[in-house]
PDB file of C-alpha atoms in Angstrom:
ATOM      1  CA  MET A   1      91.278 -36.191  55.294  1.00  0.00           C
ATOM      2  CA  GLU A   2      87.932 -35.638  53.647  1.00  0.00           C
ATOM      3  CA  THR A   3      87.050 -32.877  56.012  1.00  0.00           C
ATOM      4  CA  LEU A   4      90.187 -31.007  55.254  1.00  0.00           C
ATOM      5  CA  ALA A   5      89.509 -31.395  51.465  1.00  0.00           C
ATOM      6  CA  ALA A   6      85.897 -30.026  52.019  1.00  0.00           C
ATOM      7  CA  LEU A   7      87.259 -27.085  53.942  1.00  0.00           C
ATOM      8  CA  ILE A   8      89.783 -26.373  51.223  1.00  0.00           C
ATOM      9  CA  ILE A   9      87.067 -26.705  48.485  1.00  0.00           C
ATOM     10  CA  GLY A  10      84.867 -24.232  50.385  1.00  0.00           C
ATOM     11  CA  VAL A  11      87.688 -21.720  50.781  1.00  0.00           C
ATOM     12  CA  LEU A  12      88.671 -21.952  47.148  1.00  0.00           C
ATOM     13  CA  THR A  13      85.016 -21.541  45.987  1.00  0.00           C
ATOM     14  CA  ALA A  14      84.476 -18.546  48.278  1.00  0.00           C
ATOM     15  CA  ALA A  15      87.712 -16.844  47.088  1.00  0.00           C
ATOM     16  CA  SER A  16      86.811 -17.618  43.324  1.00  0.00           C
ATOM     17  CA  VAL A  17      83.236 -16.076  43.898  1.00  0.00           C
ATOM     18  CA  TYR A  18      84.771 -13.072  45.461  1.00  0.00           C
ATOM     19  CA  LEU A  19      87.233 -12.572  42.590  1.00  0.00           C
ATOM     20  CA  MET A  20      84.605 -13.164  40.009  1.00  0.00           C
ATOM     21  CA  LEU A  21      82.418 -10.417  41.394  1.00  0.00           C
ATOM     22  CA  ALA A  22      85.215  -7.823  40.836  1.00  0.00           C
ATOM     23  CA  ARG A  23      85.121  -5.094  38.142  1.00  0.00           C
ATOM     24  CA  THR A  24      88.270  -6.236  36.383  1.00  0.00           C
ATOM     25  CA  PHE A  25      88.572  -8.846  33.718  1.00  0.00           C
ATOM     26  CA  MET A  26      91.779 -10.150  35.088  1.00  0.00           C
ATOM     27  CA  ARG A  27      90.290 -10.873  38.495  1.00  0.00           C
ATOM     28  CA  PHE A  28      87.249 -12.493  36.992  1.00  0.00           C
ATOM     29  CA  LEU A  29      89.667 -14.771  34.999  1.00  0.00           C
ATOM     30  CA  PHE A  30      91.737 -15.590  38.213  1.00  0.00           C
ATOM     31  CA  GLY A  31      88.474 -16.361  40.006  1.00  0.00           C
ATOM     32  CA  LEU A  32      87.355 -18.676  37.027  1.00  0.00           C
ATOM     33  CA  ILE A  33      90.759 -20.564  37.297  1.00  0.00           C
ATOM     34  CA  LEU A  34      90.337 -20.807  41.065  1.00  0.00           C
ATOM     35  CA  LEU A  35      86.822 -22.234  40.585  1.00  0.00           C
ATOM     36  CA  SER A  36      87.967 -24.804  38.176  1.00  0.00           C
ATOM     37  CA  ASN A  37      90.667 -25.889  40.744  1.00  0.00           C
ATOM     38  CA  ALA A  38      87.927 -26.147  43.400  1.00  0.00           C
ATOM     39  CA  VAL A  39      85.787 -28.318  41.073  1.00  0.00           C
ATOM     40  CA  ASN A  40      88.794 -30.515  40.252  1.00  0.00           C
ATOM     41  CA  LEU A  41      89.465 -31.074  43.951  1.00  0.00           C
ATOM     42  CA  THR A  42      85.913 -31.966  44.390  1.00  0.00           C
ATOM     43  CA  ILE A  43      85.978 -34.570  41.682  1.00  0.00           C
ATOM     44  CA  PHE A  44      89.270 -35.878  42.921  1.00  0.00           C
ATOM     45  CA  ALA A  45      87.765 -36.138  46.511  1.00  0.00           C
ATOM     46  CA  SER A  46      84.747 -38.056  45.213  1.00  0.00           C
ATOM     47  CA  GLY A  47      87.072 -41.031  44.304  1.00  0.00           C
ATOM     48  CA  ARG A  48      87.894 -41.670  47.961  1.00  0.00           C
ATOM     49  CA  MET A  49      91.130 -40.116  49.330  1.00  0.00           C
ATOM     50  CA  THR A  50      92.531 -43.398  50.793  1.00  0.00           C
ATOM     51  CA  LYS A  51      95.557 -45.304  49.952  1.00  0.00           C
ATOM     52  CA  GLY A  52      95.012 -48.101  47.509  1.00  0.00           C
ATOM     53  CA  HIS A  53      96.802 -50.365  45.161  1.00  0.00           C
ATOM     54  CA  PRO A  54      96.957 -50.067  41.434  1.00  0.00           C
ATOM     55  CA  ALA A  55      93.890 -51.346  39.673  1.00  0.00           C
ATOM     56  CA  LEU A  56      95.394 -54.544  38.408  1.00  0.00           C
ATOM     57  CA  VAL A  57      93.582 -57.822  38.282  1.00  0.00           C
ATOM     58  CA  PRO A  58      95.790 -60.994  38.641  1.00  0.00           C
ATOM     59  CA  TYR A  59      95.808 -63.622  35.961  1.00  0.00           C
ATOM     60  CA  GLY A  60      92.937 -65.963  36.442  1.00  0.00           C
ATOM     61  CA  ALA A  61      91.026 -63.769  38.929  1.00  0.00           C
ATOM     62  CA  ASP A  62      87.705 -61.979  38.276  1.00  0.00           C
ATOM     63  CA  ALA A  63      88.387 -58.921  40.370  1.00  0.00           C
ATOM     64  CA  PRO A  64      91.226 -57.289  42.309  1.00  0.00           C
ATOM     65  CA  LEU A  65      92.070 -59.186  45.548  1.00  0.00           C
ATOM     66  CA  VAL A  66      92.694 -55.950  47.619  1.00  0.00           C
ATOM     67  CA  ALA A  67      91.147 -52.456  47.724  1.00  0.00           C
ATOM     68  CA  VAL A  68      92.210 -50.514  44.608  1.00  0.00           C
ATOM     69  CA  GLY A  69      92.269 -46.935  43.733  1.00  0.00           C
ATOM     70  CA  ASN A  70      89.593 -45.492  41.574  1.00  0.00           C
ATOM     71  CA  ALA A  71      91.106 -44.325  38.278  1.00  0.00           C
ATOM     72  CA  LEU A  72      88.094 -42.584  36.956  1.00  0.00           C
ATOM     73  CA  PRO A  73      88.277 -39.324  39.042  1.00  0.00           C
ATOM     74  CA  GLN A  74      91.969 -39.044  38.379  1.00  0.00           C
ATOM     75  CA  ALA A  75      91.382 -39.356  34.574  1.00  0.00           C
ATOM     76  CA  LEU A  76      88.607 -36.751  34.803  1.00  0.00           C
ATOM     77  CA  VAL A  77      90.734 -34.308  36.742  1.00  0.00           C
ATOM     78  CA  LEU A  78      93.693 -34.731  34.463  1.00  0.00           C
ATOM     79  CA  THR A  79      91.400 -33.934  31.409  1.00  0.00           C
ATOM     80  CA  ALA A  80      89.878 -31.061  33.273  1.00  0.00           C
ATOM     81  CA  ILE A  81      93.402 -29.656  34.008  1.00  0.00           C
ATOM     82  CA  VAL A  82      94.270 -29.643  30.262  1.00  0.00           C
ATOM     83  CA  ILE A  83      90.971 -28.128  29.297  1.00  0.00           C
ATOM     84  CA  GLY A  84      91.266 -25.479  32.051  1.00  0.00           C
ATOM     85  CA  PHE A  85      94.843 -24.618  30.719  1.00  0.00           C
ATOM     86  CA  GLY A  86      93.525 -24.167  27.261  1.00  0.00           C
ATOM     87  CA  LEU A  87      90.737 -21.901  28.471  1.00  0.00           C
ATOM     88  CA  LEU A  88      93.268 -19.854  30.550  1.00  0.00           C
ATOM     89  CA  ALA A  89      95.459 -19.412  27.382  1.00  0.00           C
ATOM     90  CA  PHE A  90      92.532 -18.316  25.290  1.00  0.00           C
ATOM     91  CA  ALA A  91      91.198 -15.980  27.937  1.00  0.00           C
ATOM     92  CA  LEU A  92      94.662 -14.423  28.353  1.00  0.00           C
ATOM     93  CA  ALA A  93      95.008 -13.844  24.632  1.00  0.00           C
ATOM     94  CA  LEU A  94      91.514 -12.452  24.511  1.00  0.00           C
ATOM     95  CA  ALA A  95      92.350 -10.051  27.428  1.00  0.00           C
ATOM     96  CA  PHE A  96      95.620  -8.914  25.768  1.00  0.00           C
ATOM     97  CA  GLU A  97      93.818  -8.209  22.386  1.00  0.00           C
ATOM     98  CA  THR A  98      91.094  -6.261  24.271  1.00  0.00           C
ATOM     99  CA  PHE A  99      93.715  -4.158  26.184  1.00  0.00           C
ATOM    100  CA  ARG A 100      95.615  -3.541  22.871  1.00  0.00           C
ATOM    101  CA  ARG A 101      92.482  -2.274  21.073  1.00  0.00           C
ATOM    102  CA  THR A 102      90.786  -0.450  23.957  1.00  0.00           C
ATOM    103  CA  GLY A 103      93.527   0.413  26.293  1.00  0.00           C
ATOM    104  CA  THR A 104      91.715  -0.988  29.349  1.00  0.00           C
ATOM    105  CA  ILE A 105      90.333  -4.187  30.701  1.00  0.00           C
ATOM    106  CA  GLU A 106      87.967  -2.672  33.308  1.00  0.00           C
ATOM    107  CA  THR A 107      84.586  -3.977  32.568  1.00  0.00           C
ATOM    108  CA  ASP A 108      82.826  -0.703  33.146  1.00  0.00           C
ATOM    109  CA  GLU A 109      84.992   1.168  30.794  1.00  0.00           C
ATOM    110  CA  LEU A 110      84.542  -1.680  28.152  1.00  0.00           C
ATOM    111  CA  ARG A 111      80.822  -0.880  27.975  1.00  0.00           C
ATOM    112  CA  PHE A 112      81.636   2.425  26.357  1.00  0.00           C
ATOM    113  CA  ALA A 113      83.502   0.540  23.660  1.00  0.00           C
ATOM    114  CA  GLU A 114      80.382  -1.223  22.472  1.00  0.00           C
ATOM    115  CA  PRO A 115      78.516   0.205  19.467  1.00  0.00           C
ATOM    116  CA  LYS A 116      75.475   2.353  20.248  1.00  0.00           C
ATOM    117  CA  GLU A 117      72.099   0.637  20.042  1.00  0.00           C
ATOM    118  CA  ASP A 118      69.895   1.650  17.223  1.00  0.00           C
ATOM    119  CA  THR A 119      66.612   2.716  18.811  1.00  0.00           C
ATOM    120  CA  GLN A 120      64.882   3.610  15.602  1.00  0.00           C
ATOM    121  CA  GLN A 121      63.613   0.498  13.905  1.00  0.00           C
TER     122      GLN A 121
END
């Protein structure tokens, strides 16, 4: 199972780098979201992908009696999903406002929207 997860992580990372090297802002944004999904899967896979019982300690015992699932990677991934969704919403609003003001989201064309540099100082 870990081999399949590693293969999927590699494919997601390669696809995200390919998209992030594109010249459009939307492709870059989709690549960033794909990269965050690859990182989330990496964190989730680090917590062992085996079946386990809930992390409950019986009354009077010092530790769980059977192998338990690690809840920390699950909590980290859940937090990262929420943060990633907030980043996506902000970036989409930024892209929409950029398109509304300039009429394009091509990165090469957006360079011309920057103010001219003052070379005389």
